[in-house]
mmCIF file of C-alpha atoms and ligand atoms in Angstrom:
data_model
loop_
_atom_site.group_PDB
_atom_site.id
_atom_site.type_symbol
_atom_site.label_atom_id
_atom_site.label_comp_id
_atom_site.label_asym_id
_atom_site.label_seq_id
_atom_site.Cartn_x
_atom_site.Cartn_y
_atom_site.Cartn_z
ATOM 1 C CA MET A 1 25.428 114.513 -51.728
ATOM 2 C CA GLU A 2 24.561 115.630 -55.054
ATOM 3 C CA LEU A 3 21.989 117.866 -57.070
ATOM 4 C CA ARG A 4 19.612 115.521 -59.675
ATOM 5 C CA SER A 5 17.121 116.910 -61.690
ATOM 6 C CA VAL A 6 13.725 114.802 -60.776
ATOM 7 C CA ILE A 7 10.852 114.651 -63.413
ATOM 8 C CA ARG A 8 7.394 114.872 -60.721
ATOM 9 C CA SER A 9 5.045 114.851 -63.479
ATOM 10 C CA VAL A 10 4.285 114.726 -66.868
ATOM 11 C CA ALA A 11 1.072 115.917 -68.729
ATOM 12 C CA HIS A 12 -0.412 116.237 -71.981
ATOM 13 C CA TYR A 13 -3.272 117.781 -73.617
ATOM 14 C CA VAL A 14 -4.214 117.279 -77.633
ATOM 15 C CA PRO A 15 -6.841 119.072 -79.519
ATOM 16 C CA GLU A 16 -10.191 117.197 -80.008
ATOM 17 C CA ARG A 17 -10.410 117.721 -83.784
ATOM 18 C CA ARG A 18 -8.833 114.219 -85.902
ATOM 19 C CA VAL A 19 -7.516 114.623 -88.966
ATOM 20 C CA SER A 20 -6.823 111.424 -90.766
ATOM 21 C CA ASN A 21 -5.293 110.997 -94.047
ATOM 22 C CA GLU A 22 -8.316 110.245 -95.516
ATOM 23 C CA ASP A 23 -9.560 113.757 -94.448
ATOM 24 C CA LEU A 24 -6.337 115.217 -95.892
ATOM 25 C CA SER A 25 -6.948 113.158 -99.261
ATOM 26 C CA LYS A 26 -10.089 114.973 -99.746
ATOM 27 C CA ILE A 27 -8.322 118.480 -99.686
ATOM 28 C CA MET A 28 -4.982 117.586 -101.770
ATOM 29 C CA ASP A 29 -3.303 114.711 -103.920
ATOM 30 C CA THR A 30 -2.616 112.353 -101.458
ATOM 31 C CA SER A 31 -3.717 108.896 -100.196
ATOM 32 C CA ASP A 32 -3.497 107.139 -96.995
ATOM 33 C CA ALA A 33 -1.600 104.279 -98.269
ATOM 34 C CA TRP A 34 1.305 107.309 -99.158
ATOM 35 C CA ILE A 35 1.161 108.389 -95.880
ATOM 36 C CA THR A 36 1.079 105.500 -93.978
ATOM 37 C CA GLU A 37 3.880 103.250 -96.023
ATOM 38 C CA ARG A 38 6.434 106.370 -95.998
ATOM 39 C CA THR A 39 5.861 107.487 -92.554
ATOM 40 C CA GLY A 40 3.351 105.564 -90.497
ATOM 41 C CA ILE A 41 0.803 108.284 -89.987
ATOM 42 C CA LYS A 42 -2.711 107.701 -89.887
ATOM 43 C CA GLU A 43 -4.300 110.571 -88.200
ATOM 44 C CA ARG A 44 -3.105 114.079 -86.302
ATOM 45 C CA ARG A 45 -5.177 116.474 -84.189
ATOM 46 C CA PHE A 46 -5.681 119.896 -85.427
ATOM 47 C CA VAL A 47 -6.856 123.017 -83.386
ATOM 48 C CA GLU A 48 -10.249 123.785 -83.535
ATOM 49 C CA SER A 49 -10.215 127.254 -84.591
ATOM 50 C CA SER A 50 -7.741 130.123 -85.538
ATOM 51 C CA GLU A 51 -8.612 131.379 -81.955
ATOM 52 C CA VAL A 52 -6.136 128.522 -80.141
ATOM 53 C CA SER A 53 -3.235 129.038 -80.027
ATOM 54 C CA THR A 54 0.411 127.513 -78.681
ATOM 55 C CA ALA A 55 0.279 129.179 -75.037
ATOM 56 C CA ASP A 56 -3.561 127.755 -74.961
ATOM 57 C CA LEU A 57 -2.450 124.104 -75.720
ATOM 58 C CA GLY A 58 1.005 125.205 -73.485
ATOM 59 C CA GLU A 59 -1.372 126.087 -70.730
ATOM 60 C CA ARG A 60 -3.657 123.084 -70.529
ATOM 61 C CA ALA A 61 -0.759 120.697 -70.791
ATOM 62 C CA ALA A 62 1.209 122.703 -67.775
ATOM 63 C CA ARG A 63 -2.187 122.758 -65.360
ATOM 64 C CA LEU A 64 -2.743 119.313 -65.663
ATOM 65 C CA ALA A 65 1.195 118.771 -64.578
ATOM 66 C CA LEU A 66 1.194 120.723 -61.935
ATOM 67 C CA GLU A 67 -2.102 119.433 -61.035
ATOM 68 C CA LYS A 68 -0.150 115.515 -60.867
ATOM 69 C CA ALA A 69 2.825 116.707 -59.075
ATOM 70 C CA GLY A 70 0.476 118.143 -56.624
ATOM 71 C CA TRP A 71 1.943 121.774 -57.208
ATOM 72 C CA SER A 72 0.472 125.225 -56.868
ATOM 73 C CA SER A 73 1.940 127.524 -59.472
ATOM 74 C CA GLU A 74 3.539 129.765 -56.554
ATOM 75 C CA ASP A 75 5.481 126.821 -56.327
ATOM 76 C CA LEU A 76 7.422 127.501 -59.489
ATOM 77 C CA ASP A 77 10.515 129.309 -59.536
ATOM 78 C CA LEU A 78 11.680 128.557 -63.409
ATOM 79 C CA ILE A 79 9.437 128.413 -66.399
ATOM 80 C CA VAL A 80 11.025 127.317 -69.891
ATOM 81 C CA PHE A 81 8.782 126.770 -73.129
ATOM 82 C CA ALA A 82 9.748 124.839 -75.829
ATOM 83 C CA THR A 83 8.337 126.164 -78.925
ATOM 84 C CA LEU A 84 8.553 126.527 -83.092
ATOM 85 C CA SER A 85 5.319 128.038 -83.376
ATOM 86 C CA PRO A 86 5.316 130.988 -80.766
ATOM 87 C CA ASP A 87 2.303 132.972 -80.252
ATOM 88 C CA TYR A 88 3.880 136.194 -81.221
ATOM 89 C CA TYR A 89 6.998 136.918 -83.423
ATOM 90 C CA PHE A 90 8.005 138.652 -79.738
ATOM 91 C CA PRO A 91 7.922 138.341 -76.491
ATOM 92 C CA GLY A 92 7.932 134.553 -75.862
ATOM 93 C CA VAL A 93 5.353 132.137 -74.455
ATOM 94 C CA GLY A 94 7.231 131.206 -71.354
ATOM 95 C CA VAL A 95 5.798 134.830 -70.027
ATOM 96 C CA MET A 96 2.593 134.045 -71.181
ATOM 97 C CA MET A 97 2.652 131.112 -68.715
ATOM 98 C CA GLN A 98 3.837 132.917 -65.808
ATOM 99 C CA GLN A 99 0.907 135.213 -66.258
ATOM 100 C CA ARG A 100 -1.823 133.039 -67.139
ATOM 101 C CA LEU A 101 -0.760 130.209 -64.254
ATOM 102 C CA GLY A 102 -0.782 133.317 -61.876
ATOM 103 C CA CYS A 103 2.851 132.657 -61.234
ATOM 104 C CA ARG A 104 5.257 134.954 -59.153
ATOM 105 C CA PRO A 105 7.572 137.178 -61.180
ATOM 106 C CA ILE A 106 10.051 134.079 -61.634
ATOM 107 C CA PRO A 107 12.179 133.723 -64.957
ATOM 108 C CA ALA A 108 10.435 132.404 -67.808
ATOM 109 C CA LEU A 109 12.346 131.478 -71.100
ATOM 110 C CA ASP A 110 11.639 129.788 -74.543
ATOM 111 C CA ILE A 111 13.594 127.378 -76.168
ATOM 112 C CA ARG A 112 13.939 127.708 -80.148
ATOM 113 C CA ALA A 113 15.259 123.745 -80.700
ATOM 114 C CA GLN A 114 12.313 122.623 -82.872
ATOM 115 C CA CYS A 115 11.813 118.885 -82.658
ATOM 116 C CA SER A 116 14.885 118.811 -80.147
ATOM 117 C CA GLY A 117 12.754 121.523 -78.180
ATOM 118 C CA LEU A 118 12.289 118.396 -75.077
ATOM 119 C CA VAL A 119 16.069 116.886 -74.829
ATOM 120 C CA TYR A 120 17.150 120.627 -74.939
ATOM 121 C CA GLY A 121 14.710 121.542 -72.391
ATOM 122 C CA LEU A 122 15.735 118.935 -69.986
ATOM 123 C CA SER A 123 19.525 119.525 -70.154
ATOM 124 C CA CYS A 124 18.271 123.761 -69.776
ATOM 125 C CA VAL A 125 16.544 122.737 -66.637
ATOM 126 C CA ASP A 126 19.316 120.509 -65.079
ATOM 127 C CA GLY A 127 22.014 123.096 -65.895
ATOM 128 C CA TYR A 128 19.416 125.496 -63.564
ATOM 129 C CA VAL A 129 19.520 122.639 -61.276
ATOM 130 C CA LYS A 130 23.135 122.098 -61.067
ATOM 131 C CA SER A 131 23.800 125.150 -60.471
ATOM 132 C CA ARG A 132 21.217 125.900 -57.611
ATOM 133 C CA GLN A 133 19.364 128.664 -59.391
ATOM 134 C CA ALA A 134 16.098 126.743 -59.374
ATOM 135 C CA GLN A 135 14.528 124.035 -57.525
ATOM 136 C CA LYS A 136 10.644 124.197 -59.107
ATOM 137 C CA ILE A 137 10.728 124.170 -62.757
ATOM 138 C CA LEU A 138 7.780 123.893 -65.203
ATOM 139 C CA LEU A 139 8.976 122.568 -68.712
ATOM 140 C CA VAL A 140 6.052 123.160 -71.555
ATOM 141 C CA CYS A 141 6.819 122.131 -75.027
ATOM 142 C CA ALA A 142 3.695 123.213 -77.603
ATOM 143 C CA GLU A 143 3.367 123.628 -80.827
ATOM 144 C CA VAL A 144 0.480 124.942 -83.136
ATOM 145 C CA GLN A 145 1.524 124.084 -86.287
ATOM 146 C CA SER A 146 -1.568 123.423 -88.540
ATOM 147 C CA PRO A 147 -1.953 127.481 -89.632
ATOM 148 C CA VAL A 148 1.378 127.324 -91.261
ATOM 149 C CA LEU A 149 1.016 124.503 -93.420
ATOM 150 C CA ASP A 150 0.078 124.395 -96.937
ATOM 151 C CA LEU A 151 -2.679 122.154 -96.906
ATOM 152 C CA THR A 152 -2.760 121.931 -100.761
ATOM 153 C CA THR A 153 -1.242 119.429 -103.550
ATOM 154 C CA ARG A 154 1.684 122.107 -103.742
ATOM 155 C CA GLY A 155 2.314 121.733 -99.645
ATOM 156 C CA ARG A 156 1.276 117.971 -99.680
ATOM 157 C CA ASP A 157 5.110 116.700 -98.479
ATOM 158 C CA MET A 158 5.549 118.694 -95.924
ATOM 159 C CA ALA A 159 1.469 118.904 -94.780
ATOM 160 C CA VAL A 160 0.767 115.435 -93.867
ATOM 161 C CA LEU A 161 3.882 115.464 -91.387
ATOM 162 C CA PHE A 162 2.701 117.342 -89.046
ATOM 163 C CA GLY A 163 0.073 118.088 -85.870
ATOM 164 C CA ASP A 164 -1.036 120.058 -83.083
ATOM 165 C CA GLY A 165 -0.169 119.061 -78.947
ATOM 166 C CA ALA A 166 1.425 119.897 -76.148
ATOM 167 C CA GLY A 167 3.166 118.221 -73.152
ATOM 168 C CA ALA A 168 4.044 119.631 -69.911
ATOM 169 C CA LEU A 169 6.667 118.316 -66.936
ATOM 170 C CA THR A 170 7.578 119.313 -63.769
ATOM 171 C CA ILE A 171 11.175 118.964 -62.221
ATOM 172 C CA GLU A 172 12.315 118.939 -59.073
ATOM 173 C CA ALA A 173 16.057 119.511 -57.487
ATOM 174 C CA ALA A 174 16.901 116.646 -55.163
ATOM 175 C CA ARG A 175 19.296 116.282 -53.228
ATOM 176 C CA VAL A 176 20.769 112.268 -53.474
ATOM 177 C CA GLY A 177 23.878 110.328 -52.579
ATOM 178 C CA THR A 178 26.424 110.264 -55.443
ATOM 179 C CA SER A 179 26.583 106.295 -55.276
ATOM 180 C CA ASP A 180 23.282 104.817 -55.875
ATOM 181 C CA PRO A 181 22.977 104.330 -59.452
ATOM 182 C CA THR A 182 19.071 103.342 -58.862
ATOM 183 C CA GLN A 183 19.039 107.561 -57.743
ATOM 184 C CA ARG A 184 16.199 108.952 -59.596
ATOM 185 C CA GLY A 185 16.097 111.743 -62.051
ATOM 186 C CA ILE A 186 18.442 113.072 -65.367
ATOM 187 C CA ILE A 187 21.629 111.433 -65.543
ATOM 188 C CA ASP A 188 23.191 112.982 -68.515
ATOM 189 C CA SER A 189 22.486 114.876 -71.603
ATOM 190 C CA PHE A 190 23.845 115.063 -74.524
ATOM 191 C CA LEU A 191 23.233 118.049 -77.436
ATOM 192 C CA GLY A 192 24.487 119.049 -81.264
ATOM 193 C CA SER A 193 24.148 120.848 -83.682
ATOM 194 C CA ASP A 194 24.726 121.682 -87.354
ATOM 195 C CA GLY A 195 23.702 124.700 -88.808
ATOM 196 C CA SER A 196 24.711 123.772 -92.526
ATOM 197 C CA GLY A 197 21.260 122.295 -92.178
ATOM 198 C CA ALA A 198 19.393 125.328 -91.554
ATOM 199 C CA ASP A 199 18.624 125.676 -95.260
ATOM 200 C CA VAL A 200 16.946 122.228 -95.736
ATOM 201 C CA LEU A 201 14.453 122.390 -93.298
ATOM 202 C CA CYS A 202 13.020 125.964 -92.083
ATOM 203 C CA MET A 203 10.379 128.343 -92.394
ATOM 204 C CA LYS A 204 12.255 131.694 -93.673
ATOM 205 C CA THR A 205 8.999 134.291 -94.067
ATOM 206 C CA PRO A 206 8.317 136.367 -92.233
ATOM 207 C CA GLY A 207 12.076 136.589 -91.118
ATOM 208 C CA THR A 208 14.778 139.783 -90.900
ATOM 209 C CA ALA A 209 16.918 138.168 -93.615
ATOM 210 C CA VAL A 210 13.711 138.299 -95.763
ATOM 211 C CA PRO A 211 13.783 141.742 -98.196
ATOM 212 C CA GLY A 212 10.573 143.768 -96.164
ATOM 213 C CA PHE A 213 10.180 141.345 -93.625
ATOM 214 C CA ILE A 214 7.280 139.767 -95.483
ATOM 215 C CA SER A 215 5.635 140.762 -98.760
ATOM 216 C CA GLN A 216 2.491 140.283 -100.827
ATOM 217 C CA ASP A 217 4.394 138.312 -102.730
ATOM 218 C CA ASP A 218 5.627 135.580 -100.295
ATOM 219 C CA ILE A 219 2.052 135.328 -99.809
ATOM 220 C CA ALA A 220 1.386 134.699 -103.451
ATOM 221 C CA GLN A 221 4.262 132.547 -104.093
ATOM 222 C CA ALA A 222 3.662 130.621 -101.080
ATOM 223 C CA ARG A 223 6.780 131.062 -99.160
ATOM 224 C CA VAL A 224 5.419 131.254 -95.908
ATOM 225 C CA HIS A 225 5.294 127.816 -95.261
ATOM 226 C CA PRO A 226 7.923 125.365 -93.857
ATOM 227 C CA TYR A 227 9.902 124.009 -96.324
ATOM 228 C CA MET A 228 12.084 120.769 -96.104
ATOM 229 C CA ASP A 229 14.438 118.339 -98.209
ATOM 230 C CA GLY A 230 12.734 115.058 -96.507
ATOM 231 C CA LYS A 231 15.816 112.887 -97.919
ATOM 232 C CA VAL A 232 18.598 115.005 -96.664
ATOM 233 C CA VAL A 233 16.689 115.287 -93.126
ATOM 234 C CA PHE A 234 15.983 111.552 -93.182
ATOM 235 C CA LYS A 235 19.610 110.492 -93.541
ATOM 236 C CA ASN A 236 20.827 113.326 -90.796
ATOM 237 C CA ALA A 237 18.592 112.084 -88.513
ATOM 238 C CA VAL A 238 19.195 108.285 -88.603
ATOM 239 C CA THR A 239 22.968 109.064 -88.525
ATOM 240 C CA ARG A 240 22.493 111.984 -85.342
ATOM 241 C CA LEU A 241 19.865 109.834 -83.554
ATOM 242 C CA ILE A 242 22.184 106.336 -83.459
ATOM 243 C CA GLU A 243 25.315 108.783 -82.485
ATOM 244 C CA THR A 244 23.235 110.363 -79.486
ATOM 245 C CA ALA A 245 21.780 106.693 -78.229
ATOM 246 C CA THR A 246 25.633 105.418 -78.690
ATOM 247 C CA THR A 247 27.227 108.344 -76.823
ATOM 248 C CA LEU A 248 24.896 108.494 -73.685
ATOM 249 C CA MET A 249 25.148 104.909 -73.245
ATOM 250 C CA THR A 250 28.856 104.759 -73.688
ATOM 251 C CA ARG A 251 29.705 107.303 -71.697
ATOM 252 C CA ASN A 252 27.429 106.025 -69.020
ATOM 253 C CA GLY A 253 28.536 102.404 -69.127
ATOM 254 C CA VAL A 254 24.840 101.384 -70.343
ATOM 255 C CA LYS A 255 24.285 98.578 -72.680
ATOM 256 C CA PRO A 256 21.483 98.648 -74.936
ATOM 257 C CA GLU A 257 19.544 95.848 -73.213
ATOM 258 C CA GLN A 258 19.457 97.505 -70.020
ATOM 259 C CA LEU A 259 17.385 100.363 -71.046
ATOM 260 C CA ASP A 260 13.896 99.944 -70.070
ATOM 261 C CA LEU A 261 12.391 102.276 -72.487
ATOM 262 C CA VAL A 262 13.955 104.164 -75.351
ATOM 263 C CA ILE A 263 11.435 107.740 -76.396
ATOM 264 C CA PRO A 264 12.722 108.636 -80.150
ATOM 265 C CA HIS A 265 11.260 111.707 -81.280
ATOM 266 C CA GLN A 266 8.148 111.074 -83.858
ATOM 267 C CA ALA A 267 9.259 112.423 -87.024
ATOM 268 C CA ASN A 268 8.498 109.184 -89.124
ATOM 269 C CA LEU A 269 8.057 105.613 -88.075
ATOM 270 C CA ARG A 270 10.979 104.355 -90.894
ATOM 271 C CA ILE A 271 13.856 106.356 -88.784
ATOM 272 C CA ASN A 272 12.778 105.240 -85.584
ATOM 273 C CA GLU A 273 12.543 101.379 -87.024
ATOM 274 C CA MET A 274 15.850 101.866 -88.582
ATOM 275 C CA VAL A 275 17.636 103.466 -85.385
ATOM 276 C CA ARG A 276 15.458 100.372 -83.089
ATOM 277 C CA THR A 277 17.454 98.132 -85.154
ATOM 278 C CA GLN A 278 20.654 99.309 -85.447
ATOM 279 C CA LEU A 279 20.694 99.795 -81.327
ATOM 280 C CA GLY A 280 19.457 95.913 -81.139
ATOM 281 C CA LEU A 281 16.365 96.982 -78.978
ATOM 282 C CA PRO A 282 12.970 94.768 -79.368
ATOM 283 C CA PRO A 283 10.306 96.642 -80.350
ATOM 284 C CA GLU A 284 8.243 96.957 -77.435
ATOM 285 C CA ARG A 285 11.295 98.935 -75.592
ATOM 286 C CA VAL A 286 10.549 101.530 -77.913
ATOM 287 C CA PHE A 287 7.232 103.855 -77.608
ATOM 288 C CA ASN A 288 6.079 105.161 -80.585
ATOM 289 C CA ASN A 289 2.881 107.014 -81.081
ATOM 290 C CA ILE A 290 3.354 108.667 -84.623
ATOM 291 C CA GLN A 291 0.246 107.127 -85.792
ATOM 292 C CA ARG A 292 -2.149 108.819 -83.753
ATOM 293 C CA TYR A 293 -0.221 112.647 -84.033
ATOM 294 C CA GLY A 294 2.280 113.064 -86.317
ATOM 295 C CA ASN A 295 5.131 114.695 -85.712
ATOM 296 C CA THR A 296 4.186 117.280 -83.022
ATOM 297 C CA THR A 297 7.742 118.790 -83.257
ATOM 298 C CA ALA A 298 8.745 119.732 -79.540
ATOM 299 C CA ALA A 299 5.578 118.581 -78.008
ATOM 300 C CA THR A 300 6.229 115.225 -79.048
ATOM 301 C CA ILE A 301 8.804 113.300 -76.527
ATOM 302 C CA PRO A 302 6.490 114.533 -73.685
ATOM 303 C CA ILE A 303 2.911 113.526 -75.096
ATOM 304 C CA CYS A 304 4.789 110.354 -75.655
ATOM 305 C CA MET A 305 6.311 110.392 -71.962
ATOM 306 C CA SER A 306 2.857 110.958 -70.659
ATOM 307 C CA GLU A 307 1.116 108.421 -72.847
ATOM 308 C CA ALA A 308 3.608 105.890 -71.793
ATOM 309 C CA VAL A 309 2.921 106.546 -67.850
ATOM 310 C CA GLU A 310 -0.834 106.390 -68.766
ATOM 311 C CA GLN A 311 -0.337 103.173 -70.106
ATOM 312 C CA GLY A 312 1.821 101.669 -67.239
ATOM 313 C CA ILE A 313 4.936 101.276 -69.445
ATOM 314 C CA LEU A 314 6.540 104.213 -68.131
ATOM 315 C CA ARG A 315 7.027 103.464 -63.899
ATOM 316 C CA GLU A 316 9.387 104.835 -61.101
ATOM 317 C CA GLY A 317 12.973 102.948 -61.377
ATOM 318 C CA ALA A 318 12.740 102.773 -65.103
ATOM 319 C CA LEU A 319 16.067 103.311 -67.214
ATOM 320 C CA VAL A 320 14.773 105.811 -70.133
ATOM 321 C CA LEU A 321 16.606 107.311 -73.013
ATOM 322 C CA THR A 322 15.073 110.406 -75.442
ATOM 323 C CA ILE A 323 16.613 110.975 -78.459
ATOM 324 C CA ALA A 324 15.773 113.766 -80.900
ATOM 325 C CA PHE A 325 16.408 115.502 -84.450
ATOM 326 C CA GLY A 326 15.461 118.437 -85.864
ATOM 327 C CA ALA A 327 15.730 121.768 -88.175
ATOM 328 C CA GLY A 328 18.729 123.409 -87.154
ATOM 329 C CA PHE A 329 19.831 121.078 -87.267
ATOM 330 C CA THR A 330 19.789 120.054 -83.284
ATOM 331 C CA TRP A 331 19.995 117.178 -82.163
ATOM 332 C CA GLY A 332 20.584 115.356 -78.659
ATOM 333 C CA GLY A 333 18.842 113.181 -75.888
ATOM 334 C CA ASN A 334 18.723 112.344 -72.272
ATOM 335 C CA LEU A 335 19.493 109.517 -69.787
ATOM 336 C CA ILE A 336 16.881 109.699 -67.298
ATOM 337 C CA ARG A 337 15.995 107.195 -64.376
ATOM 338 C CA TRP A 338 12.255 107.574 -64.272
HETATM 339 O O1 UT7 B 401 10.865 116.912 -87.881
HETATM 340 C C1 UT7 B 401 12.040 117.294 -88.149
HETATM 341 C C2 UT7 B 401 12.680 115.705 -88.939
HETATM 342 N N1 UT7 B 401 11.854 115.362 -89.821
HETATM 343 C C3 UT7 B 401 12.469 114.369 -90.484
HETATM 344 O O2 UT7 B 401 13.080 113.702 -89.956
HETATM 345 C C4 UT7 B 401 11.726 113.970 -91.919
HETATM 346 C C5 UT7 B 401 12.699 113.319 -92.573
HETATM 347 N N2 UT7 B 401 12.268 112.894 -94.078
HETATM 348 C C6 UT7 B 401 10.986 111.769 -94.277
HETATM 349 O O3 UT7 B 401 10.661 111.368 -93.215
HETATM 350 C C7 UT7 B 401 10.842 111.290 -95.471
HETATM 351 O O4 UT7 B 401 11.845 112.303 -96.701
HETATM 352 C C8 UT7 B 401 9.404 111.913 -96.316
HETATM 353 C C9 UT7 B 401 8.174 111.431 -95.535
HETATM 354 C C10 UT7 B 401 9.309 113.129 -95.725
HETATM 355 C C11 UT7 B 401 9.348 111.797 -97.580
HETATM 356 O O5 UT7 B 401 9.685 110.501 -97.836
HETATM 357 P P1 UT7 B 401 10.536 109.999 -99.271
HETATM 358 O O6 UT7 B 401 10.396 108.667 -99.244
HETATM 359 O O7 UT7 B 401 12.063 110.767 -99.224
HETATM 360 O O8 UT7 B 401 9.652 111.008 -99.824
HETATM 361 P P2 UT7 B 401 10.015 111.840 -101.235
HETATM 362 O O9 UT7 B 401 10.082 113.265 -100.519
HETATM 363 O O10 UT7 B 401 11.350 111.438 -102.147
HETATM 364 O O11 UT7 B 401 8.798 111.826 -102.521
HETATM 365 C C12 UT7 B 401 8.617 110.379 -103.182
HETATM 366 C C13 UT7 B 401 7.377 110.716 -104.155
HETATM 367 C C14 UT7 B 401 7.606 112.271 -104.987
HETATM 368 O O12 UT7 B 401 6.805 112.201 -105.866
HETATM 369 P P3 UT7 B 401 8.129 111.675 -107.378
HETATM 370 O O13 UT7 B 401 8.871 112.731 -107.490
HETATM 371 O O14 UT7 B 401 8.755 110.281 -106.957
HETATM 372 O O15 UT7 B 401 6.798 111.114 -108.847
HETATM 373 C C15 UT7 B 401 7.125 113.258 -104.463
HETATM 374 O O16 UT7 B 401 6.456 114.408 -104.939
HETATM 375 O O17 UT7 B 401 6.110 111.097 -103.319
HETATM 376 C C16 UT7 B 401 5.348 112.458 -103.561
HETATM 377 N N3 UT7 B 401 4.801 112.983 -102.519
HETATM 378 C C17 UT7 B 401 3.732 112.521 -102.035
HETATM 379 N N4 UT7 B 401 3.162 111.762 -102.752
HETATM 380 C C18 UT7 B 401 1.659 111.607 -102.462
HETATM 381 C C19 UT7 B 401 5.161 113.902 -101.611
HETATM 382 N N5 UT7 B 401 4.662 113.901 -100.569
HETATM 383 C C20 UT7 B 401 3.392 113.399 -100.851
HETATM 384 C C21 UT7 B 401 2.163 113.211 -100.260
HETATM 385 N N6 UT7 B 401 1.432 112.732 -101.002
HETATM 386 N N7 UT7 B 401 1.942 113.751 -98.959
#
């Protein structure tokens, strides 16, 4: 017998406010044609007001996930929260879930792996399960990114890409026989990082490496927004996503045609199409929803999972591969029997 991390439920919550490419073209020099052609994005969701935070979106998704699993918050013995847009500089958002959901005084931790938040999160949860430290776990991935975007022509290269949203999973430790390949749960995870990419996709201010932490000049010179060298990130993303998928398939003896669904991070439809064709997968076996949400960073893959379940595309017993790449650089994936 071994312990497997079985996903019991997944849910998502996105703000109701839709922001189309046309809406953005009214406030900056961009166009629906440019955004659609370069990224595949048609619209994204932004929080309705500055009073809505990452914890608010995360809590909504978490409550839905608990309800779907039929769990009470008191059942939980670990909270993992993945985000790059926490409510506060510190403490993390995980502890806010502990308090807001009314959990026992269980451990709560935050993961800072940006677009790889979900894949790092699942790997982390699997480690807690296999080392018998947790049995019922809540993994929340949420982002409120719209307030830090530079929504002017100066920031258009980043501003058109990102959106707000949240996804959450409940995961349970299950005792399974070792020989049955159809046993549900996380089969394997593969993670990587390369800190030499830290400067090409980042938001440095406010920060302890910045003189004075943050200054009036930083605000005036718009250094308080995210920065990306898109072409460098694009090339690295394609390479690492393919490497992740190939590694997980090879070391688990899985051929591309055996995968029921691949859920890639949603940074750019062109990236996902390149990865799909390189892996030799038909379009219907790669899930994309970037058209409607843009890049919601850590929340992306759980939102995809939740929609795929709702649409009947992702069913119990399916062999699923997640793959993600993001700031850091960080990357990775999970092979899951759903
Ligand atoms: O989330 C983590 C992972 N992120 C990614 O993987 C993103 C990877 N990178 C990308 O997806 C792409 O590089 C982008 C979508 C960000 C950009 O596409 P690109 O084909 O690399 O365009 P570019 O940055 O080279 O810009 C091409 C042109 C430039 O004008 P010039 O210099 O050719 O005259 C930009 O100024 O497009 C211009 N441009 C825009 N035009 C209209 C940049 N942003 C915009 C915009 N609207 N929003």
